Short mmCIF file of N, CA and C in Angstrom, two decimals:
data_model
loop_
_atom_site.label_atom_id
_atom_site.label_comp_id
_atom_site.label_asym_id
_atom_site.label_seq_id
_atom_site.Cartn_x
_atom_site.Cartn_y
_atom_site.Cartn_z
N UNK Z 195 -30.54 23.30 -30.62
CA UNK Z 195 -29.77 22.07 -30.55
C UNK Z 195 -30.49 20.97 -31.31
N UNK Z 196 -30.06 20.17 -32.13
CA UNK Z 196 -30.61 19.00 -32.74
C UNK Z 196 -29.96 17.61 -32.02
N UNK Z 197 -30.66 16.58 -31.88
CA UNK Z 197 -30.04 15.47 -31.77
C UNK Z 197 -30.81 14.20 -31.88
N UNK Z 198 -30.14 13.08 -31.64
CA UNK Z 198 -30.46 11.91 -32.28
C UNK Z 198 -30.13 10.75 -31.23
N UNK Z 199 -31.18 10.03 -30.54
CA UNK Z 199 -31.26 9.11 -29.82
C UNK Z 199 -30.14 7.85 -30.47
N UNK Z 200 -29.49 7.46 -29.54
CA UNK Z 200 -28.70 6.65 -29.68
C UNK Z 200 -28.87 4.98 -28.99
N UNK Z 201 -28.64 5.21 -27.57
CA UNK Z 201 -29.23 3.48 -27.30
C UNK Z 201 -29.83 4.16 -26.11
N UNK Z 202 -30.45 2.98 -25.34
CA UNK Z 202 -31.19 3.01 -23.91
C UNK Z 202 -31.15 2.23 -23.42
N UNK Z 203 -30.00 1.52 -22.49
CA UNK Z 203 -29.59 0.60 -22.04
C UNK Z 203 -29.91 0.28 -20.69
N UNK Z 204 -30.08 -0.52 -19.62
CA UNK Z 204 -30.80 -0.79 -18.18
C UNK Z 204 -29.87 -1.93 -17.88
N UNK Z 205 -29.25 -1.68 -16.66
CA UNK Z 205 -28.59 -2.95 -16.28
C UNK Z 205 -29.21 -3.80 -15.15
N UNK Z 206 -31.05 -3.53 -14.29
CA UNK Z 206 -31.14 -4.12 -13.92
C UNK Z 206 -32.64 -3.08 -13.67
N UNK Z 207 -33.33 -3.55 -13.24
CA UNK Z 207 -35.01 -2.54 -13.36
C UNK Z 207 -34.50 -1.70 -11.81
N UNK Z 208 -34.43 -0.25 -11.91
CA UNK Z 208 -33.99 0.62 -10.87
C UNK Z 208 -32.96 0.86 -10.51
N UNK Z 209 -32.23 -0.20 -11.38
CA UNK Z 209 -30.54 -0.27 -10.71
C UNK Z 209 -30.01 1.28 -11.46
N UNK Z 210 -30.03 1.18 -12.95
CA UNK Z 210 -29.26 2.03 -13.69
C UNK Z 210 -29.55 2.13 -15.41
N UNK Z 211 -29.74 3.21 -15.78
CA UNK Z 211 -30.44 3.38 -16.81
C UNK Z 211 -29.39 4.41 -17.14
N UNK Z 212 -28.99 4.02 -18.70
CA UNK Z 212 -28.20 5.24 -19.64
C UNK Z 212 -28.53 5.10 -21.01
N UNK Z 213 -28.53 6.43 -21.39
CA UNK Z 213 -29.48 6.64 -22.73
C UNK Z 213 -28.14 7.88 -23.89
N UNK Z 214 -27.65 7.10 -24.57
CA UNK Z 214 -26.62 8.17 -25.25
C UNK Z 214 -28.00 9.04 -26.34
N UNK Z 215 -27.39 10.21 -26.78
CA UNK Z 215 -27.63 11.26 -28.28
C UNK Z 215 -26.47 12.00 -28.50
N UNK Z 216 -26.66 12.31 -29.46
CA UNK Z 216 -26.17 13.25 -30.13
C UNK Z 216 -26.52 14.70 -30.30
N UNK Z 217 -25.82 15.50 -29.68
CA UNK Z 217 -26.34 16.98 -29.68
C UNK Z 217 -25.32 18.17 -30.54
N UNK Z 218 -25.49 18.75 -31.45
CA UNK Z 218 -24.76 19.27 -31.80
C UNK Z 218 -23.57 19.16 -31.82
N UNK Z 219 -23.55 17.82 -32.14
CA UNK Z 219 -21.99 17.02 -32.59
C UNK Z 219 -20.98 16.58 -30.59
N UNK Z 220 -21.77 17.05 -29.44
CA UNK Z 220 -21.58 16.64 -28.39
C UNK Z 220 -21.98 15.31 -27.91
N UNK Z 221 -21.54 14.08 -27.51
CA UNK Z 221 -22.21 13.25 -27.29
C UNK Z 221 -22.95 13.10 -25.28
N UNK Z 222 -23.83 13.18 -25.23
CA UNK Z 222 -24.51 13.15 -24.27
C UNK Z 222 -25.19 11.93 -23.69
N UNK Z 223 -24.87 11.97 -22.00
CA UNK Z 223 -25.10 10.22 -21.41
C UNK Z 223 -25.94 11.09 -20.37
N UNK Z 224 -27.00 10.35 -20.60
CA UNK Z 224 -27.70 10.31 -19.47
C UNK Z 224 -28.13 9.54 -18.60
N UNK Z 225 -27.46 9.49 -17.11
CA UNK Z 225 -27.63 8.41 -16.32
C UNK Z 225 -28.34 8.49 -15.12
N UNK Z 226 -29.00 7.31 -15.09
CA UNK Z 226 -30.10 7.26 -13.64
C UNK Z 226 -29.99 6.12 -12.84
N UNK Z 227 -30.45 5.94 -11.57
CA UNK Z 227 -30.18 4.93 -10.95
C UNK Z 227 -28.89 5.20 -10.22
N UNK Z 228 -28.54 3.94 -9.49
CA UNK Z 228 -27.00 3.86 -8.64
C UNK Z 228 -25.47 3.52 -9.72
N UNK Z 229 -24.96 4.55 -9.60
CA UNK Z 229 -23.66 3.78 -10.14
C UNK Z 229 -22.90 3.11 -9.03
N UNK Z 230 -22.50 1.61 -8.89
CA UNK Z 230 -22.03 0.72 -7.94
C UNK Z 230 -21.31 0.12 -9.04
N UNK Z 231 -21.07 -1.00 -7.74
CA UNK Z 231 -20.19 -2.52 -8.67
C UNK Z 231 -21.20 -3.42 -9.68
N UNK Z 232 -22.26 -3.36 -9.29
CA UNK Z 232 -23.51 -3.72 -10.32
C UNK Z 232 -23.82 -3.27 -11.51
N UNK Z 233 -23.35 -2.15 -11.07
CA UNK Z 233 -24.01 -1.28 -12.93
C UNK Z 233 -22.54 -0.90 -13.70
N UNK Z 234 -20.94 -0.82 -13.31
CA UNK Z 234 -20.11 -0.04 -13.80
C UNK Z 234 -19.30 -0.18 -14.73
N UNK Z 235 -20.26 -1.97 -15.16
CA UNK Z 235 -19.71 -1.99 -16.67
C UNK Z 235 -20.47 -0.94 -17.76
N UNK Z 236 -22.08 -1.27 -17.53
CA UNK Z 236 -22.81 -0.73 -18.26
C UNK Z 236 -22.66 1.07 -18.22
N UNK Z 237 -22.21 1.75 -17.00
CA UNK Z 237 -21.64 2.62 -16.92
C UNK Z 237 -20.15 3.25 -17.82
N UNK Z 238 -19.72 2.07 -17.90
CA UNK Z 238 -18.07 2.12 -18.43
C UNK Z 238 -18.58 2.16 -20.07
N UNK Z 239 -19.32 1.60 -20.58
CA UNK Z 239 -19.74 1.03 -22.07
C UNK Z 239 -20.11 2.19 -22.28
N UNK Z 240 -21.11 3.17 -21.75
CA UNK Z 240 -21.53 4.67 -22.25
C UNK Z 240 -20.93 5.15 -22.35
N UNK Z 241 -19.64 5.79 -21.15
CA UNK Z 241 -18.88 6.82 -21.01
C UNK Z 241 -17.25 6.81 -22.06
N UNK Z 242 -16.62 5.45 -22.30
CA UNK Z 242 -15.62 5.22 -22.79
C UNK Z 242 -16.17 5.28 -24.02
N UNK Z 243 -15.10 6.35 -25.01
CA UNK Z 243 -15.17 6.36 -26.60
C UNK Z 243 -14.83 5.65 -27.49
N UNK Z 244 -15.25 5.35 -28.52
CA UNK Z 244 -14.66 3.88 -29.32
C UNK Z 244 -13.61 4.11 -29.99
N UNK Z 245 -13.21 5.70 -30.19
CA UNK Z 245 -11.48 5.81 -30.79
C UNK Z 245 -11.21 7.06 -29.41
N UNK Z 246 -10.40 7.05 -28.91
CA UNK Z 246 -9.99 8.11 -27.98
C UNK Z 246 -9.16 8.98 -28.80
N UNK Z 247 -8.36 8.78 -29.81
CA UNK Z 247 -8.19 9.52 -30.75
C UNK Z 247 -8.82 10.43 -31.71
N UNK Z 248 -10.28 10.14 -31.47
CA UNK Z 248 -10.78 10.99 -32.53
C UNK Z 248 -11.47 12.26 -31.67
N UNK Z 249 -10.84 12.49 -30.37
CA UNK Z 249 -11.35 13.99 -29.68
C UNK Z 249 -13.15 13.77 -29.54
N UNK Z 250 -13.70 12.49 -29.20
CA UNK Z 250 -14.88 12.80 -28.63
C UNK Z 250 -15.12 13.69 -27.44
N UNK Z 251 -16.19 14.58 -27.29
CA UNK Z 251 -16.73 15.29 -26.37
C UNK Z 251 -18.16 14.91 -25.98
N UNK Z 252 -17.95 14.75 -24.00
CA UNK Z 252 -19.08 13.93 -23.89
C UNK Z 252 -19.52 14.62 -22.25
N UNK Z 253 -20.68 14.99 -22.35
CA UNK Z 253 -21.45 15.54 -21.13
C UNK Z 253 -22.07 14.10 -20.36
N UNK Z 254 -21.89 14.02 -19.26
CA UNK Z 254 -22.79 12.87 -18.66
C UNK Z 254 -23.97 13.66 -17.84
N UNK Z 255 -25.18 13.84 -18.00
CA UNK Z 255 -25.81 14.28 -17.13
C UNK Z 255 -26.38 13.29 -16.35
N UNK Z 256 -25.54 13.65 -14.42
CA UNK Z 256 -25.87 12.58 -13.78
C UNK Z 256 -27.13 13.04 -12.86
N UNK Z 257 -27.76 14.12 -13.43
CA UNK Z 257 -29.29 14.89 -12.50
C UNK Z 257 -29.74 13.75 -11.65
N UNK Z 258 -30.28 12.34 -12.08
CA UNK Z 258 -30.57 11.47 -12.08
C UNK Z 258 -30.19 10.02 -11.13
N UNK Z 259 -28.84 10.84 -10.88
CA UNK Z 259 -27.74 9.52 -10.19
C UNK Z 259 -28.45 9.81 -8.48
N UNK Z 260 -28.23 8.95 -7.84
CA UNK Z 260 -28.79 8.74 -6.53
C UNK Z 260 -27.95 8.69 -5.26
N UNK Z 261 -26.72 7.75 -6.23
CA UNK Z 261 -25.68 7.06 -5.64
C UNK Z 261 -24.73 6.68 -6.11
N UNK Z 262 -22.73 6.94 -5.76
CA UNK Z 262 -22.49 6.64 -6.45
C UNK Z 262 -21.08 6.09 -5.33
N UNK Z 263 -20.55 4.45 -5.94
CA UNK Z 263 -19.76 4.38 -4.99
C UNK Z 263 -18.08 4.30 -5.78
N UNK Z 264 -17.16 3.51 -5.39
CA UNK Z 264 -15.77 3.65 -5.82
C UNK Z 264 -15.64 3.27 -7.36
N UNK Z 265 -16.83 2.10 -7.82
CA UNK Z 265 -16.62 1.73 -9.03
C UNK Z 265 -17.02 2.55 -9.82
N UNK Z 266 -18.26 3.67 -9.46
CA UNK Z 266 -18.72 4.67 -10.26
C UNK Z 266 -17.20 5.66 -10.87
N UNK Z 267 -16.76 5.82 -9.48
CA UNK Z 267 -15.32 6.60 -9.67
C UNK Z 267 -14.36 6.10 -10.70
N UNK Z 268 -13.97 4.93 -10.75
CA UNK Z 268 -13.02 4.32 -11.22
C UNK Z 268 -13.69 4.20 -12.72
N UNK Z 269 -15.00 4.04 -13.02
CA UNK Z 269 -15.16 4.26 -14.49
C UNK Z 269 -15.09 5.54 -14.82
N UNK Z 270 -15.24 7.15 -14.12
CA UNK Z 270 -15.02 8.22 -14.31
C UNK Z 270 -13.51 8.65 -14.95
N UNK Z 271 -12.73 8.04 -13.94
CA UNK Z 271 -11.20 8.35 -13.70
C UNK Z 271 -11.06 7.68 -15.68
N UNK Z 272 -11.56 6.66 -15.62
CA UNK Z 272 -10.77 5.48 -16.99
C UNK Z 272 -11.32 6.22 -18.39
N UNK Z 273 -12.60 6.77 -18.07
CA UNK Z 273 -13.26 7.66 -19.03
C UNK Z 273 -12.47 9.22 -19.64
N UNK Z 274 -12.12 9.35 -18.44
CA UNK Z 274 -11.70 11.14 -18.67
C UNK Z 274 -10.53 11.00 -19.06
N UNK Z 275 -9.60 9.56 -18.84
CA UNK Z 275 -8.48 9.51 -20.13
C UNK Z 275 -8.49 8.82 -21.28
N UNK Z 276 -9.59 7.99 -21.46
CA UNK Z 276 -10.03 7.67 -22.92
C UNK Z 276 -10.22 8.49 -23.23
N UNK Z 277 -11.19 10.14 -23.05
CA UNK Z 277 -10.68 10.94 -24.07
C UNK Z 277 -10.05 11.48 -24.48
N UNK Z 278 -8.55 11.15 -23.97
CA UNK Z 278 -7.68 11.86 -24.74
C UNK Z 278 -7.31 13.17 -24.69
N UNK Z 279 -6.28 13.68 -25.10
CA UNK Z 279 -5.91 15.07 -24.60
C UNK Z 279 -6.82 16.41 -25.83
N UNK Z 280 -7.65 15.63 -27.10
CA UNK Z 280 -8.22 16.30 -27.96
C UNK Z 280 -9.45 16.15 -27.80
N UNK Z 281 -10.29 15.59 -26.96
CA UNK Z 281 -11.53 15.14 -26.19
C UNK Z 281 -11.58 15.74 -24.87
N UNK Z 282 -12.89 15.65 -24.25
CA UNK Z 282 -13.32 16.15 -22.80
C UNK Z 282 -14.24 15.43 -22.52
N UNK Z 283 -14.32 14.90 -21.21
CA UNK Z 283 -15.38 14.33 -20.30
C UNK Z 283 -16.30 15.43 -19.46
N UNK Z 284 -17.18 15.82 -19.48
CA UNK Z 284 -17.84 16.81 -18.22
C UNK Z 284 -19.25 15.87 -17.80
N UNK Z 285 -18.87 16.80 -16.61
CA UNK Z 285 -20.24 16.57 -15.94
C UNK Z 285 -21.36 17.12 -15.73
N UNK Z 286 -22.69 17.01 -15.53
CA UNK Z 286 -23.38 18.08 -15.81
C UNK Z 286 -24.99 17.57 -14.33
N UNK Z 287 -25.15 18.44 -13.66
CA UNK Z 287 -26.35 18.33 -12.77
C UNK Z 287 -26.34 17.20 -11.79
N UNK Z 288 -24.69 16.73 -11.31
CA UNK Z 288 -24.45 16.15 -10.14
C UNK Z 288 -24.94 16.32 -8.96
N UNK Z 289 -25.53 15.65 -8.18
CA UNK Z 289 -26.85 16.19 -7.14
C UNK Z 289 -25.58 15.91 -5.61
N UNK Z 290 -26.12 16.57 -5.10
CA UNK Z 290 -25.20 17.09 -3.67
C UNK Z 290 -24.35 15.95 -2.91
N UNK Z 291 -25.16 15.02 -2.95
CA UNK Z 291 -24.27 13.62 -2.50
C UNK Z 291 -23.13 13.66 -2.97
N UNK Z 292 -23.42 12.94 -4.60
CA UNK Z 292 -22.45 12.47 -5.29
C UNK Z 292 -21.47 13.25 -5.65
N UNK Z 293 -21.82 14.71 -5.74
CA UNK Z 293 -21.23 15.65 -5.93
C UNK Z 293 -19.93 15.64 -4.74
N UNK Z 294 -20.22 15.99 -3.31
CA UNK Z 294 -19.76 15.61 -2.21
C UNK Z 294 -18.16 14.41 -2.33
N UNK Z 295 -18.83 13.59 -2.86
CA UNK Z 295 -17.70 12.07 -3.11
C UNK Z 295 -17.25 12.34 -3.86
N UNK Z 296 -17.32 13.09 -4.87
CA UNK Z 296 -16.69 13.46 -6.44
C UNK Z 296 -15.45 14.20 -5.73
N UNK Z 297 -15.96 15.70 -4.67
CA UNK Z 297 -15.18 16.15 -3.90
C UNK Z 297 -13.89 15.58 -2.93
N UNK Z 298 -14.48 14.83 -2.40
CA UNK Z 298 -13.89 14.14 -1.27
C UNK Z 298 -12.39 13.42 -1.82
N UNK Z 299 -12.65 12.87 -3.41
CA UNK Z 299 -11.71 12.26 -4.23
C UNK Z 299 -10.49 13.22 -5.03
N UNK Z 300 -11.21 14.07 -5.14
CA UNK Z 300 -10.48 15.00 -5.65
C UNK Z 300 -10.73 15.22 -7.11
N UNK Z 301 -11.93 14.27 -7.79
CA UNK Z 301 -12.35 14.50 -9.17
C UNK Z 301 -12.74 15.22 -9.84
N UNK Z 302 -13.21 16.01 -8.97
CA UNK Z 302 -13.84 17.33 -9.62
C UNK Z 302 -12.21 18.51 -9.61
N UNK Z 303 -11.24 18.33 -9.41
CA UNK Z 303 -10.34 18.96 -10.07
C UNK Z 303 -9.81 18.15 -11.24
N UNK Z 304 -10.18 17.38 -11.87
CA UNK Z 304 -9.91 16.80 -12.97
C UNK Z 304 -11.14 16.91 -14.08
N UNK Z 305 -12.19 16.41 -13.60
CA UNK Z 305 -13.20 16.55 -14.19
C UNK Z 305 -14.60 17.85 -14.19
N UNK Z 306 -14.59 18.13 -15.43
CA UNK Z 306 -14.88 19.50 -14.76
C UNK Z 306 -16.79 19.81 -14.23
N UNK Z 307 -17.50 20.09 -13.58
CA UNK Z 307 -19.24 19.74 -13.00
C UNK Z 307 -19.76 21.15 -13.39
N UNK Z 308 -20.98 20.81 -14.25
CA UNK Z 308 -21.78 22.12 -14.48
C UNK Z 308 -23.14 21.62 -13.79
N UNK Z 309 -23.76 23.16 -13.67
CA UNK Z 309 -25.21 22.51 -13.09
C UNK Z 309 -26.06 22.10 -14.19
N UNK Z 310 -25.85 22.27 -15.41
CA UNK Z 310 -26.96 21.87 -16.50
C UNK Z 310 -26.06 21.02 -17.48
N UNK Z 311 -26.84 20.46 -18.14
CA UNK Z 311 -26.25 19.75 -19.88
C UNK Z 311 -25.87 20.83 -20.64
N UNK Z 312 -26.81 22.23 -20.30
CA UNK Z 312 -26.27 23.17 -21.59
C UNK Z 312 -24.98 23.85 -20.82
N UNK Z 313 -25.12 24.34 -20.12
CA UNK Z 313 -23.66 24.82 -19.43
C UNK Z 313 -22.76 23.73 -19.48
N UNK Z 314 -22.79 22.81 -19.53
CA UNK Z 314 -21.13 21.67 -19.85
C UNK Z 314 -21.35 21.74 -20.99
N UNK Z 315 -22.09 22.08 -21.90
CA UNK Z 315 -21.62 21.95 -23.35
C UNK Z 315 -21.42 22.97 -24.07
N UNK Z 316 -21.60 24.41 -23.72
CA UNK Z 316 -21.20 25.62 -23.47
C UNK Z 316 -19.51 25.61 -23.03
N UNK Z 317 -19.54 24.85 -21.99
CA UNK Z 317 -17.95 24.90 -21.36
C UNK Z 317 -17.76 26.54 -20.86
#
């Protein structure tokens, strides 16, 4: 796999940290910290594509996430239809909590959860 660091953004020291690359033409978010009402712009700015038309494909690996509450959701939900029906959103190393709430919502029949970055980008 080759790739290429993109930004590394922090919306508050511990709050939430996301770091885009480029992986074999996949774009990859990696997020840490709480996704809340605090972080879900800076959340929303990673995950949403700048043409939804042009079929971006994008792994979020949330290994990292701690916590995640309704606004985390609601940037998920807004994400997985910015990409479009020629694009995909996945998830990748959702830890048991969040995983849980992902459940509870019913997102994970929309959105699809691998345990690694390489298995969601595998598909």
């Amino acid at each position: 796999m080759t790739g290429t660091a993109d930004t590394n953004k922090q919306a508050e020291p511990d709050r939430l940290s996301v770091t885009r690359a480029s992986v074999d033409g996949v774009t990859v978010v990696t997020v840490s910290g709480e996704a809340d009402h605090h972080t879900s712009t800076l959340l929303r700015q990673a995950l949403i594509p700048g043409d939804p038309a042009a079929g971006e494909r994008t792994v979020a690996d949330f290994s990292g996430v701690a916590f995640m509450d309704s606004s985390g959701i609601n940037v998920l939900i807004a994400a997985h239809q910015a990409h479009g029906p020629a694009g995909w959103l996945r998830l990748a190393g959702v830890r048991r909590p969040v995983l849980r709430t992902l459940e509870i919502v019913g997102l994970t029949t929309l959105i699809d959860c691998y345990p690694s970055v390489h298995e969601a980008m595998e598909g």
